[in-house]
Amino acid sequence: MTNKTSSVNPTTIAYQKAIEHLGLKRNIANALEMPDRELTVEVAFKRDNGEVASLLGFRVQHNNTRGPFKGGIRYHHHVDLAEVRSLATLMTWKTALLDIPYGGGKGGIAVNPKEYTIHELERISRKFFRAIDPIIGPNIDIPAPDVNTNAQVMGWFMDEYSQAHGYTPAIVTGKPIELGGSEGREHATGKGTAITVRESAKKWNIDLESSEIVIQGFGNVGSFTAKFLDEYGCKIIAVSDVSGGIYNPDGLDIPSLFEYNRKNRTIDGCGQGKKINNEKLLALKCDFLIPAALGSAIHKDNVDSLNCRVVIEAANGPVTYKAAEILWKKHIPIIPDILTNAGGVTVSYFEWVQNLQQFKWELEEVDSKLEAKMVKAFNEVYEVKVEKKIPMRIASFMVAISRVSRSYSLRGT
Ligand code: NAD
């Protein structure tokens, strides 16, 4: 995620402010901030032409006070230890906020996957998993997909681990359904985001069925968010992807757009609405603006053009710290990423539970359990927000940090 306009990390600030509100002792705050373990590995592998190449890989285990470390593995040429550390930390707070019995971890390889063939990517993935084998396990640390890794990569990881330790589907989540993946995992983040919109509508007195919605990004998260909001009866007036946006004030036909995008992997050429660029899209008058693409999409230079009632952070870090401060002064609430997009890790947890039980749940069961978790977390955060008169982001951190710190003192050091 790039951050062109602000070097201040909103989650670091939120952490510090939450610590102050909680009155947590500085030594405990420092202990909770520090990662438990950081591992850097060499990933040496054979290219298809027989030459050896090597890459750097990382796994950071931030905190396991409430359960095994949990977090994705990303393949990106910008991956470095600092980025992985900050994402691992965020996972600790996200799993605590949703009250999932996990800690936080994250991993990655500094690689541009587009430069390698599928066979090379398989060898890279297997080698990386062997390299981190000493510190992972189904009750120790459970990786998952992240940027540029998918169900197929999880399948390779699961196979590699199972060859050494016996059949262990619970070692990773986000697997293909055929290898022990869960029903409902693919749409979980979008469904959780749609539930967040619905709950926000209740709290901010917005009529959901007549609400107008703009979504930036139409990938996994954006497209499923649109699908579920359409099913709730909302009017999605504009969406965009990297090719640009489309706008129809009467509402887009989401089912056909969803199918078009699934087939073509873009909304370009779908034949719906008027074309609109991403900057104009963000400035459209609407009830809910949902950035579901990039970090720092809303920053100090474009925040004043926003014309929405609520911002729903479906992407990770789409609103910079400065922009968030400006929106707070304008009384435009932001529902933070740590809460909004937690549906993915929640259903990952359900997948792990099913794997450990060697029992498969139906889609309805997964969806209803996700619904219950999201609504509970939303209401807990909202209550703190109202009581303390603070933004939803700081309230989210307060709920999460107080859970981790309570477990930390109960376990002892
Ligand atoms: P994705 O790759 O499936 O989709 C990203 C979408 O954003 C694509 O439609 C792409 O065209 C669009 N996009 C890229 N650049 C853009 C630009 N400049 N303007 C407008 N659109 C642009 O990714 P995803 O899985 O949907 O993830 C989206 C965000 O949600 C990321 O920030 C990710 O970290 C976060 N997230 C995803 C999950 C998950 O389960 N997939 C969970 C938590 C957080």
Tab-separated table of C-alpha atoms and ligand atoms in Angstrom:
chain	number	residue	atom	x	y	z
A	1	MET	CA	0.000	0.000	0.000
A	2	THR	CA	1.473	3.328	-0.949
A	3	ASN	CA	1.085	6.420	1.147
A	4	LYS	CA	1.915	9.403	-1.016
A	5	THR	CA	0.426	12.126	1.080
A	6	SER	CA	0.978	11.232	4.713
A	7	SER	CA	3.747	9.446	6.513
A	8	VAL	CA	1.689	9.193	9.716
A	9	ASN	CA	0.247	5.741	10.205
A	10	PRO	CA	-3.385	6.152	11.392
A	11	THR	CA	-3.273	2.859	13.283
A	12	THR	CA	-0.201	3.913	15.304
A	13	ILE	CA	-1.942	7.134	16.301
A	14	ALA	CA	-5.154	5.240	17.099
A	15	TYR	CA	-3.149	2.812	19.257
A	16	GLN	CA	-1.556	5.636	21.237
A	17	LYS	CA	-4.865	7.472	21.713
A	18	ALA	CA	-6.623	4.266	22.779
A	19	ILE	CA	-3.856	3.595	25.321
A	20	GLU	CA	-4.405	7.081	26.795
A	21	HIS	CA	-8.193	6.599	27.026
A	22	LEU	CA	-7.733	3.196	28.638
A	23	GLY	CA	-5.168	4.580	31.089
A	24	LEU	CA	-2.968	1.569	30.321
A	25	LYS	CA	0.429	1.626	31.997
A	26	ARG	CA	3.254	2.559	29.658
A	27	ASN	CA	5.231	-0.645	30.393
A	28	ILE	CA	2.206	-2.805	29.446
A	29	ALA	CA	1.560	-0.699	26.341
A	30	ASN	CA	5.199	-1.163	25.312
A	31	ALA	CA	5.045	-4.917	25.931
A	32	LEU	CA	1.909	-5.242	23.799
A	33	GLU	CA	3.388	-3.153	21.007
A	34	MET	CA	6.564	-5.226	20.649
A	35	PRO	CA	6.447	-8.284	18.329
A	36	ASP	CA	7.097	-11.680	19.950
A	37	ARG	CA	9.242	-13.026	17.115
A	38	GLU	CA	10.530	-11.943	13.701
A	39	LEU	CA	11.994	-14.386	11.216
A	40	THR	CA	13.794	-13.505	7.983
A	41	VAL	CA	14.515	-16.385	5.614
A	42	GLU	CA	16.267	-16.945	2.332
A	43	VAL	CA	14.043	-18.486	-0.321
A	44	ALA	CA	16.471	-20.080	-2.796
A	45	PHE	CA	14.812	-21.902	-5.689
A	46	LYS	CA	15.462	-23.153	-9.218
A	47	ARG	CA	14.117	-21.114	-12.101
A	48	ASP	CA	12.608	-23.002	-15.054
A	49	ASN	CA	15.917	-22.610	-16.941
A	50	GLY	CA	17.805	-24.402	-14.134
A	51	GLU	CA	19.467	-21.263	-12.710
A	52	VAL	CA	19.294	-20.720	-8.936
A	53	ALA	CA	17.643	-17.525	-7.703
A	54	SER	CA	17.032	-16.297	-4.170
A	55	LEU	CA	14.484	-14.046	-2.516
A	56	LEU	CA	13.895	-12.754	1.003
A	57	GLY	CA	10.910	-13.953	3.018
A	58	PHE	CA	9.524	-12.854	6.386
A	59	ARG	CA	7.196	-14.065	9.110
A	60	VAL	CA	6.427	-11.805	12.047
A	61	GLN	CA	4.560	-13.149	15.074
A	62	HIS	CA	3.293	-10.139	16.933
A	63	ASN	CA	1.280	-11.456	19.859
A	64	ASN	CA	-0.316	-14.792	20.819
A	65	THR	CA	-1.799	-13.903	24.187
A	66	ARG	CA	-5.344	-14.786	23.037
A	67	GLY	CA	-4.524	-17.693	20.713
A	68	PRO	CA	-2.251	-18.821	17.855
A	69	PHE	CA	-0.696	-16.183	15.609
A	70	LYS	CA	-2.879	-15.536	12.573
A	71	GLY	CA	-2.319	-13.527	9.413
A	72	GLY	CA	-1.779	-13.588	5.683
A	73	ILE	CA	1.288	-13.993	3.506
A	74	ARG	CA	1.737	-11.479	0.705
A	75	TYR	CA	3.897	-11.617	-2.405
A	76	HIS	CA	4.952	-8.124	-3.412
A	77	HIS	CA	8.206	-6.489	-4.401
A	78	HIS	CA	7.687	-3.787	-1.717
A	79	VAL	CA	7.446	-6.323	1.123
A	80	ASP	CA	9.979	-5.709	3.894
A	81	LEU	CA	10.276	-6.480	7.586
A	82	ALA	CA	8.828	-3.126	8.702
A	83	GLU	CA	5.700	-3.534	6.581
A	84	VAL	CA	5.165	-7.127	7.712
A	85	ARG	CA	5.651	-6.069	11.347
A	86	SER	CA	3.029	-3.350	11.149
A	87	LEU	CA	0.528	-5.675	9.409
A	88	ALA	CA	1.161	-8.401	12.014
A	89	THR	CA	0.435	-5.889	14.771
A	90	LEU	CA	-2.830	-4.892	13.116
A	91	MET	CA	-3.895	-8.560	13.051
A	92	THR	CA	-3.535	-8.796	16.837
A	93	TRP	CA	-6.024	-5.935	17.256
A	94	LYS	CA	-8.361	-7.151	14.514
A	95	THR	CA	-8.709	-10.689	15.907
A	96	ALA	CA	-9.192	-9.287	19.426
A	97	LEU	CA	-11.814	-6.826	18.212
A	98	LEU	CA	-13.847	-9.643	16.657
A	99	ASP	CA	-13.229	-11.714	19.787
A	100	ILE	CA	-11.658	-14.530	17.793
A	101	PRO	CA	-9.252	-16.742	19.785
A	102	TYR	CA	-6.206	-15.780	17.758
A	103	GLY	CA	-3.240	-13.483	18.007
A	104	GLY	CA	-1.625	-11.551	15.175
A	105	GLY	CA	0.980	-12.475	12.605
A	106	LYS	CA	1.891	-11.675	9.016
A	107	GLY	CA	4.345	-12.852	6.411
A	108	GLY	CA	5.574	-12.097	2.957
A	109	ILE	CA	8.122	-12.584	0.244
A	110	ALA	CA	9.784	-9.654	-1.517
A	111	VAL	CA	8.849	-10.813	-5.008
A	112	ASN	CA	6.967	-9.528	-8.000
A	113	PRO	CA	4.919	-12.625	-8.859
A	114	LYS	CA	4.332	-11.363	-12.410
A	115	GLU	CA	8.027	-12.044	-13.147
A	116	TYR	CA	7.729	-15.779	-12.453
A	117	THR	CA	5.934	-18.730	-14.036
A	118	ILE	CA	3.350	-20.735	-12.142
A	119	HIS	CA	5.892	-23.566	-11.675
A	120	GLU	CA	8.438	-21.134	-10.239
A	121	LEU	CA	5.785	-19.671	-7.920
A	122	GLU	CA	4.969	-23.145	-6.670
A	123	ARG	CA	8.660	-23.818	-5.916
A	124	ILE	CA	8.989	-20.387	-4.212
A	125	SER	CA	5.898	-21.075	-2.085
A	126	ARG	CA	7.000	-24.565	-1.031
A	127	LYS	CA	10.528	-23.391	-0.204
A	128	PHE	CA	9.223	-20.472	1.850
A	129	PHE	CA	6.884	-22.724	3.803
A	130	ARG	CA	9.722	-25.149	4.557
A	131	ALA	CA	11.811	-22.215	5.759
A	132	ILE	CA	9.169	-21.014	8.246
A	133	ASP	CA	8.172	-24.565	9.277
A	134	PRO	CA	10.005	-24.415	12.652
A	135	ILE	CA	7.777	-21.592	13.901
A	136	ILE	CA	4.345	-22.518	12.489
A	137	GLY	CA	1.737	-25.138	13.344
A	138	PRO	CA	-2.068	-25.517	13.520
A	139	ASN	CA	-2.004	-24.438	17.177
A	140	ILE	CA	0.969	-22.081	16.850
A	141	ASP	CA	0.704	-19.908	13.738
A	142	ILE	CA	-1.804	-20.252	10.907
A	143	PRO	CA	-1.052	-18.333	7.668
A	144	ALA	CA	-3.661	-17.238	5.087
A	145	PRO	CA	-3.806	-15.490	1.691
A	146	ASP	CA	-3.032	-11.802	1.307
A	147	VAL	CA	-1.996	-9.543	-1.588
A	148	ASN	CA	-1.044	-11.721	-4.617
A	149	THR	CA	-1.507	-15.031	-2.819
A	150	ASN	CA	-4.659	-17.094	-3.238
A	151	ALA	CA	-6.352	-20.424	-2.562
A	152	GLN	CA	-3.902	-22.236	-4.875
A	153	VAL	CA	-0.890	-20.944	-2.922
A	154	MET	CA	-2.593	-22.064	0.308
A	155	GLY	CA	-3.078	-25.504	-1.278
A	156	TRP	CA	0.699	-25.735	-1.944
A	157	PHE	CA	1.454	-24.596	1.627
A	158	MET	CA	-0.950	-27.178	3.066
A	159	ASP	CA	0.545	-29.941	0.939
A	160	GLU	CA	4.129	-29.008	1.847
A	161	TYR	CA	3.361	-28.964	5.571
A	162	SER	CA	1.318	-32.186	5.374
A	163	GLN	CA	4.181	-34.023	3.636
A	164	ALA	CA	6.393	-33.335	6.664
A	165	HIS	CA	3.817	-33.606	9.467
A	166	GLY	CA	0.907	-35.711	8.155
A	167	TYR	CA	-2.414	-34.409	6.787
A	168	THR	CA	-2.920	-30.995	8.413
A	169	PRO	CA	-5.546	-28.826	6.675
A	170	ALA	CA	-5.713	-26.537	9.756
A	171	ILE	CA	-2.192	-25.223	9.040
A	172	VAL	CA	-3.554	-22.555	6.644
A	173	THR	CA	-6.907	-20.949	5.876
A	174	GLY	CA	-8.260	-19.613	2.603
A	175	LYS	CA	-7.709	-23.018	0.953
A	176	PRO	CA	-9.711	-24.273	-2.015
A	177	ILE	CA	-13.009	-25.842	-0.861
A	178	GLU	CA	-11.748	-29.217	-2.193
A	179	LEU	CA	-8.797	-29.067	0.252
A	180	GLY	CA	-10.772	-28.121	3.348
A	181	GLY	CA	-11.574	-24.487	2.584
A	182	SER	CA	-14.787	-23.067	4.030
A	183	GLU	CA	-18.023	-22.250	2.305
A	184	GLY	CA	-18.522	-18.492	2.411
A	185	ARG	CA	-14.817	-17.566	2.698
A	186	GLU	CA	-14.674	-16.006	-0.765
A	187	HIS	CA	-17.433	-13.489	-0.061
A	188	ALA	CA	-16.753	-13.057	3.679
A	189	THR	CA	-15.003	-9.668	3.588
A	190	GLY	CA	-17.629	-8.183	1.248
A	191	LYS	CA	-20.455	-9.615	3.333
A	192	GLY	CA	-18.898	-8.249	6.521
A	193	THR	CA	-18.569	-4.845	4.849
A	194	ALA	CA	-22.228	-4.887	3.771
A	195	ILE	CA	-23.267	-5.796	7.338
A	196	THR	CA	-21.171	-2.857	8.578
A	197	VAL	CA	-23.004	-0.509	6.187
A	198	ARG	CA	-26.370	-1.831	7.382
A	199	GLU	CA	-25.469	-1.390	11.063
A	200	SER	CA	-24.069	2.102	10.415
A	201	ALA	CA	-27.321	3.073	8.684
A	202	LYS	CA	-29.210	2.212	11.876
A	203	LYS	CA	-26.891	4.271	14.092
A	204	TRP	CA	-26.684	7.326	11.834
A	205	ASN	CA	-30.404	7.278	10.949
A	206	ILE	CA	-29.996	6.576	7.257
A	207	ASP	CA	-32.771	4.659	5.509
A	208	LEU	CA	-30.841	1.698	4.090
A	209	GLU	CA	-33.264	0.916	1.274
A	210	SER	CA	-33.213	4.418	-0.157
A	211	SER	CA	-29.508	4.917	0.511
A	212	GLU	CA	-27.105	5.780	-2.305
A	213	ILE	CA	-23.733	4.102	-2.371
A	214	VAL	CA	-20.412	4.660	-4.149
A	215	ILE	CA	-17.728	1.960	-4.179
A	216	GLN	CA	-14.111	2.455	-5.245
A	217	GLY	CA	-12.591	-0.898	-6.271
A	218	PHE	CA	-14.512	-3.818	-7.733
A	219	GLY	CA	-12.278	-6.751	-6.838
A	220	ASN	CA	-13.088	-9.422	-4.274
A	221	VAL	CA	-14.129	-6.987	-1.538
A	222	GLY	CA	-15.802	-4.278	-3.646
A	223	SER	CA	-17.798	-6.615	-5.883
A	224	PHE	CA	-19.167	-8.783	-3.055
A	225	THR	CA	-19.952	-5.678	-0.992
A	226	ALA	CA	-21.973	-4.358	-3.943
A	227	LYS	CA	-23.738	-7.710	-4.383
A	228	PHE	CA	-24.888	-7.910	-0.746
A	229	LEU	CA	-25.849	-4.224	-0.542
A	230	ASP	CA	-27.888	-4.653	-3.725
A	231	GLU	CA	-29.648	-7.576	-2.038
A	232	TYR	CA	-30.413	-5.298	0.948
A	233	GLY	CA	-32.138	-2.965	-1.542
A	234	CYS	CA	-29.540	-0.152	-1.574
A	235	LYS	CA	-28.898	1.872	-4.721
A	236	ILE	CA	-25.294	1.521	-5.913
A	237	ILE	CA	-24.861	4.631	-8.059
A	238	ALA	CA	-21.159	4.331	-8.970
A	239	VAL	CA	-18.305	1.851	-8.873
A	240	SER	CA	-14.775	1.858	-10.223
A	241	ASP	CA	-11.739	-0.296	-10.741
A	242	VAL	CA	-8.229	0.381	-12.014
A	243	SER	CA	-9.682	0.986	-15.523
A	244	GLY	CA	-11.915	3.868	-14.271
A	245	GLY	CA	-15.472	4.242	-13.000
A	246	ILE	CA	-19.110	4.070	-14.090
A	247	TYR	CA	-21.978	6.186	-12.758
A	248	ASN	CA	-25.747	5.937	-13.021
A	249	PRO	CA	-27.782	8.189	-10.669
A	250	ASP	CA	-30.717	5.747	-11.013
A	251	GLY	CA	-28.573	2.859	-9.773
A	252	LEU	CA	-26.380	0.310	-11.543
A	253	ASP	CA	-27.592	-3.184	-12.389
A	254	ILE	CA	-25.346	-4.974	-9.883
A	255	PRO	CA	-26.170	-8.649	-10.644
A	256	SER	CA	-25.220	-8.249	-14.312
A	257	LEU	CA	-22.171	-6.098	-13.470
A	258	PHE	CA	-21.037	-8.699	-10.941
A	259	GLU	CA	-21.264	-11.475	-13.560
A	260	TYR	CA	-19.516	-9.331	-16.196
A	261	ASN	CA	-16.665	-8.581	-13.788
A	262	ARG	CA	-16.340	-12.225	-12.745
A	263	LYS	CA	-15.944	-13.238	-16.373
A	264	ASN	CA	-13.749	-10.358	-17.567
A	265	ARG	CA	-11.903	-9.362	-14.362
A	266	THR	CA	-12.734	-5.703	-15.117
A	267	ILE	CA	-15.809	-3.479	-15.333
A	268	ASP	CA	-14.398	-1.847	-18.476
A	269	GLY	CA	-16.686	-2.455	-21.448
A	270	CYS	CA	-19.697	-3.536	-19.343
A	271	GLY	CA	-21.928	-1.034	-21.164
A	272	GLN	CA	-23.507	0.392	-18.007
A	273	GLY	CA	-23.687	4.023	-16.821
A	274	LYS	CA	-21.612	7.060	-17.743
A	275	LYS	CA	-17.832	6.898	-17.465
A	276	ILE	CA	-16.363	8.787	-14.514
A	277	ASN	CA	-12.797	9.054	-13.250
A	278	ASN	CA	-11.809	7.961	-9.747
A	279	GLU	CA	-11.397	11.500	-8.340
A	280	LYS	CA	-14.889	12.520	-9.501
A	281	LEU	CA	-16.296	9.255	-8.226
A	282	LEU	CA	-14.985	9.955	-4.715
A	283	ALA	CA	-16.676	13.377	-4.821
A	284	LEU	CA	-20.158	12.094	-5.762
A	285	LYS	CA	-23.016	12.928	-3.398
A	286	CYS	CA	-23.975	9.713	-1.607
A	287	ASP	CA	-24.865	8.265	1.768
A	288	PHE	CA	-22.026	5.722	1.995
A	289	LEU	CA	-18.653	6.055	0.316
A	290	ILE	CA	-16.802	2.731	0.350
A	291	PRO	CA	-13.108	2.797	-0.615
A	292	ALA	CA	-12.394	-0.888	-1.343
A	293	ALA	CA	-9.212	-0.670	-3.409
A	294	LEU	CA	-6.085	1.089	-2.211
A	295	GLY	CA	-4.398	2.482	0.863
A	296	SER	CA	-4.459	6.311	1.158
A	297	ALA	CA	-7.183	6.761	-1.495
A	298	ILE	CA	-8.664	9.605	0.589
A	299	HIS	CA	-6.002	12.107	1.611
A	300	LYS	CA	-5.635	15.733	2.638
A	301	ASP	CA	-5.737	16.979	-0.978
A	302	ASN	CA	-9.033	15.323	-1.967
A	303	VAL	CA	-10.867	14.954	1.352
A	304	ASP	CA	-12.625	18.315	1.038
A	305	SER	CA	-14.307	17.183	-2.170
A	306	LEU	CA	-16.097	14.289	-0.430
A	307	ASN	CA	-19.884	14.571	-0.369
A	308	CYS	CA	-20.941	11.512	1.622
A	309	ARG	CA	-22.546	10.947	5.033
A	310	VAL	CA	-20.384	8.001	6.149
A	311	VAL	CA	-17.054	6.547	4.964
A	312	ILE	CA	-16.770	2.765	5.206
A	313	GLU	CA	-13.124	1.623	5.089
A	314	ALA	CA	-13.348	-1.693	3.242
A	315	ALA	CA	-9.723	-1.509	2.028
A	316	ASN	CA	-6.834	-1.460	4.476
A	317	GLY	CA	-5.886	2.119	5.366
A	318	PRO	CA	-7.811	3.970	2.626
A	319	VAL	CA	-8.113	7.213	4.668
A	320	THR	CA	-4.915	8.950	5.748
A	321	TYR	CA	-4.513	10.317	9.249
A	322	LYS	CA	-4.813	13.951	8.098
A	323	ALA	CA	-7.923	13.209	6.047
A	324	ALA	CA	-9.469	11.354	8.994
A	325	GLU	CA	-8.894	14.382	11.239
A	326	ILE	CA	-10.621	16.652	8.708
A	327	LEU	CA	-13.601	14.276	8.394
A	328	TRP	CA	-13.921	14.111	12.206
A	329	LYS	CA	-14.166	17.922	12.335
A	330	LYS	CA	-16.855	17.814	9.635
A	331	HIS	CA	-18.810	15.169	11.616
A	332	ILE	CA	-18.449	12.599	8.846
A	333	PRO	CA	-17.942	9.251	10.561
A	334	ILE	CA	-15.384	6.717	9.350
A	335	ILE	CA	-16.033	3.063	10.081
A	336	PRO	CA	-12.440	1.788	10.316
A	337	ASP	CA	-10.825	-1.036	8.346
A	338	ILE	CA	-10.002	-3.030	11.485
A	339	LEU	CA	-13.768	-3.484	11.981
A	340	THR	CA	-15.235	-3.209	8.470
A	341	ASN	CA	-13.038	-5.740	6.673
A	342	ALA	CA	-12.732	-8.248	9.539
A	343	GLY	CA	-15.232	-10.636	7.895
A	344	GLY	CA	-12.353	-12.355	6.061
A	345	VAL	CA	-10.372	-13.333	9.140
A	346	THR	CA	-13.595	-14.277	10.927
A	347	VAL	CA	-14.501	-16.874	8.308
A	348	SER	CA	-10.835	-17.961	8.216
A	349	TYR	CA	-11.305	-18.764	11.885
A	350	PHE	CA	-14.453	-20.764	11.044
A	351	GLU	CA	-12.446	-22.663	8.415
A	352	TRP	CA	-9.800	-23.553	11.016
A	353	VAL	CA	-12.485	-24.692	13.483
A	354	GLN	CA	-14.035	-26.941	10.799
A	355	ASN	CA	-10.591	-28.380	9.928
A	356	LEU	CA	-9.793	-29.139	13.573
A	357	GLN	CA	-13.185	-30.817	14.016
A	358	GLN	CA	-12.920	-32.536	10.619
A	359	PHE	CA	-16.487	-31.418	10.039
A	360	LYS	CA	-17.921	-29.263	7.263
A	361	TRP	CA	-20.483	-26.517	7.862
A	362	GLU	CA	-23.148	-25.468	5.353
A	363	LEU	CA	-22.992	-21.966	3.866
A	364	GLU	CA	-26.001	-20.798	5.922
A	365	GLU	CA	-24.240	-21.704	9.157
A	366	VAL	CA	-21.055	-19.859	8.161
A	367	ASP	CA	-22.987	-16.766	7.062
A	368	SER	CA	-25.137	-16.607	10.177
A	369	LYS	CA	-22.125	-16.989	12.484
A	370	LEU	CA	-20.322	-14.241	10.543
A	371	GLU	CA	-23.366	-12.000	10.862
A	372	ALA	CA	-23.478	-12.512	14.643
A	373	LYS	CA	-19.748	-11.755	15.089
A	374	MET	CA	-19.840	-8.602	12.945
A	375	VAL	CA	-22.954	-7.160	14.610
A	376	LYS	CA	-21.607	-7.829	18.109
A	377	ALA	CA	-18.251	-6.197	17.344
A	378	PHE	CA	-19.937	-3.209	15.676
A	379	ASN	CA	-22.197	-2.588	18.663
A	380	GLU	CA	-19.377	-2.950	21.174
A	381	VAL	CA	-17.324	-0.341	19.312
A	382	TYR	CA	-20.305	1.982	18.883
A	383	GLU	CA	-21.066	1.918	22.621
A	384	VAL	CA	-17.486	2.929	23.475
A	385	LYS	CA	-17.556	5.608	20.774
A	386	VAL	CA	-20.725	7.155	22.235
A	387	GLU	CA	-19.602	6.875	25.847
A	388	LYS	CA	-16.183	8.431	25.230
A	389	LYS	CA	-17.192	10.745	22.347
A	390	ILE	CA	-14.339	9.464	20.187
A	391	PRO	CA	-14.028	8.266	16.566
A	392	MET	CA	-14.966	4.666	15.751
A	393	ARG	CA	-11.293	3.879	14.980
A	394	ILE	CA	-10.065	4.774	18.460
A	395	ALA	CA	-13.047	3.005	20.015
A	396	SER	CA	-12.163	-0.129	18.002
A	397	PHE	CA	-8.607	-0.053	19.325
A	398	MET	CA	-9.872	0.445	22.872
A	399	VAL	CA	-12.056	-2.663	22.670
A	400	ALA	CA	-9.233	-4.697	21.111
A	401	ILE	CA	-6.420	-3.505	23.389
A	402	SER	CA	-8.452	-3.961	26.556
A	403	ARG	CA	-9.141	-7.605	25.557
A	404	VAL	CA	-5.475	-8.350	24.832
A	405	SER	CA	-4.205	-6.553	27.941
A	406	ARG	CA	-6.693	-8.404	30.197
A	407	SER	CA	-5.570	-11.772	28.807
A	408	TYR	CA	-1.955	-10.641	29.103
A	409	SER	CA	-2.238	-9.912	32.811
A	410	LEU	CA	-4.310	-13.065	33.482
A	411	ARG	CA	-1.697	-15.249	31.798
A	412	GLY	CA	1.212	-13.574	33.564
A	413	THR	CA	4.728	-13.283	32.186
B	1	NAD	P1	-8.516	-7.211	-5.436
B	1	NAD	O1	-7.168	-7.241	-6.023
B	1	NAD	O2	-9.445	-8.368	-5.633
B	1	NAD	O3	-9.311	-5.915	-5.950
B	1	NAD	C1	-8.770	-4.633	-5.939
B	1	NAD	C2	-9.678	-3.759	-6.809
B	1	NAD	O4	-9.224	-2.421	-6.742
B	1	NAD	C3	-9.691	-4.142	-8.282
B	1	NAD	O5	-10.995	-3.975	-8.798
B	1	NAD	C4	-8.758	-3.110	-8.896
B	1	NAD	O6	-9.006	-2.889	-10.287
B	1	NAD	C5	-9.139	-1.910	-8.057
B	1	NAD	N1	-8.154	-0.827	-8.126
B	1	NAD	C6	-6.810	-0.905	-8.115
B	1	NAD	N2	-6.283	0.340	-8.263
B	1	NAD	C7	-7.330	1.187	-8.313
B	1	NAD	C8	-7.448	2.599	-8.458
B	1	NAD	N3	-6.376	3.381	-8.572
B	1	NAD	N4	-8.687	3.139	-8.484
B	1	NAD	C9	-9.787	2.356	-8.376
B	1	NAD	N5	-9.740	1.038	-8.271
B	1	NAD	C10	-8.520	0.459	-8.229
B	1	NAD	O7	-8.304	-6.919	-3.880
B	1	NAD	P2	-9.325	-7.184	-2.695
B	1	NAD	O8	-9.058	-8.530	-2.124
B	1	NAD	O9	-10.695	-6.806	-3.123
B	1	NAD	O10	-8.776	-6.145	-1.609
B	1	NAD	C11	-9.130	-4.774	-1.659
B	1	NAD	C12	-8.683	-4.105	-0.369
B	1	NAD	O11	-9.292	-4.765	0.744
B	1	NAD	C13	-7.175	-4.152	-0.105
B	1	NAD	O12	-6.837	-2.973	0.602
B	1	NAD	C14	-7.027	-5.360	0.827
B	1	NAD	O13	-5.858	-5.266	1.617
B	1	NAD	C15	-8.295	-5.208	1.657
B	1	NAD	N6	-8.725	-6.453	2.310
B	1	NAD	C16	-9.081	-7.546	1.587
B	1	NAD	C17	-9.520	-8.693	2.240
B	1	NAD	C18	-9.978	-9.897	1.472
B	1	NAD	O14	-10.499	-10.854	2.094
B	1	NAD	N7	-9.851	-9.928	0.155
B	1	NAD	C19	-9.578	-8.736	3.645
B	1	NAD	C20	-9.202	-7.586	4.372
B	1	NAD	C21	-8.771	-6.452	3.686
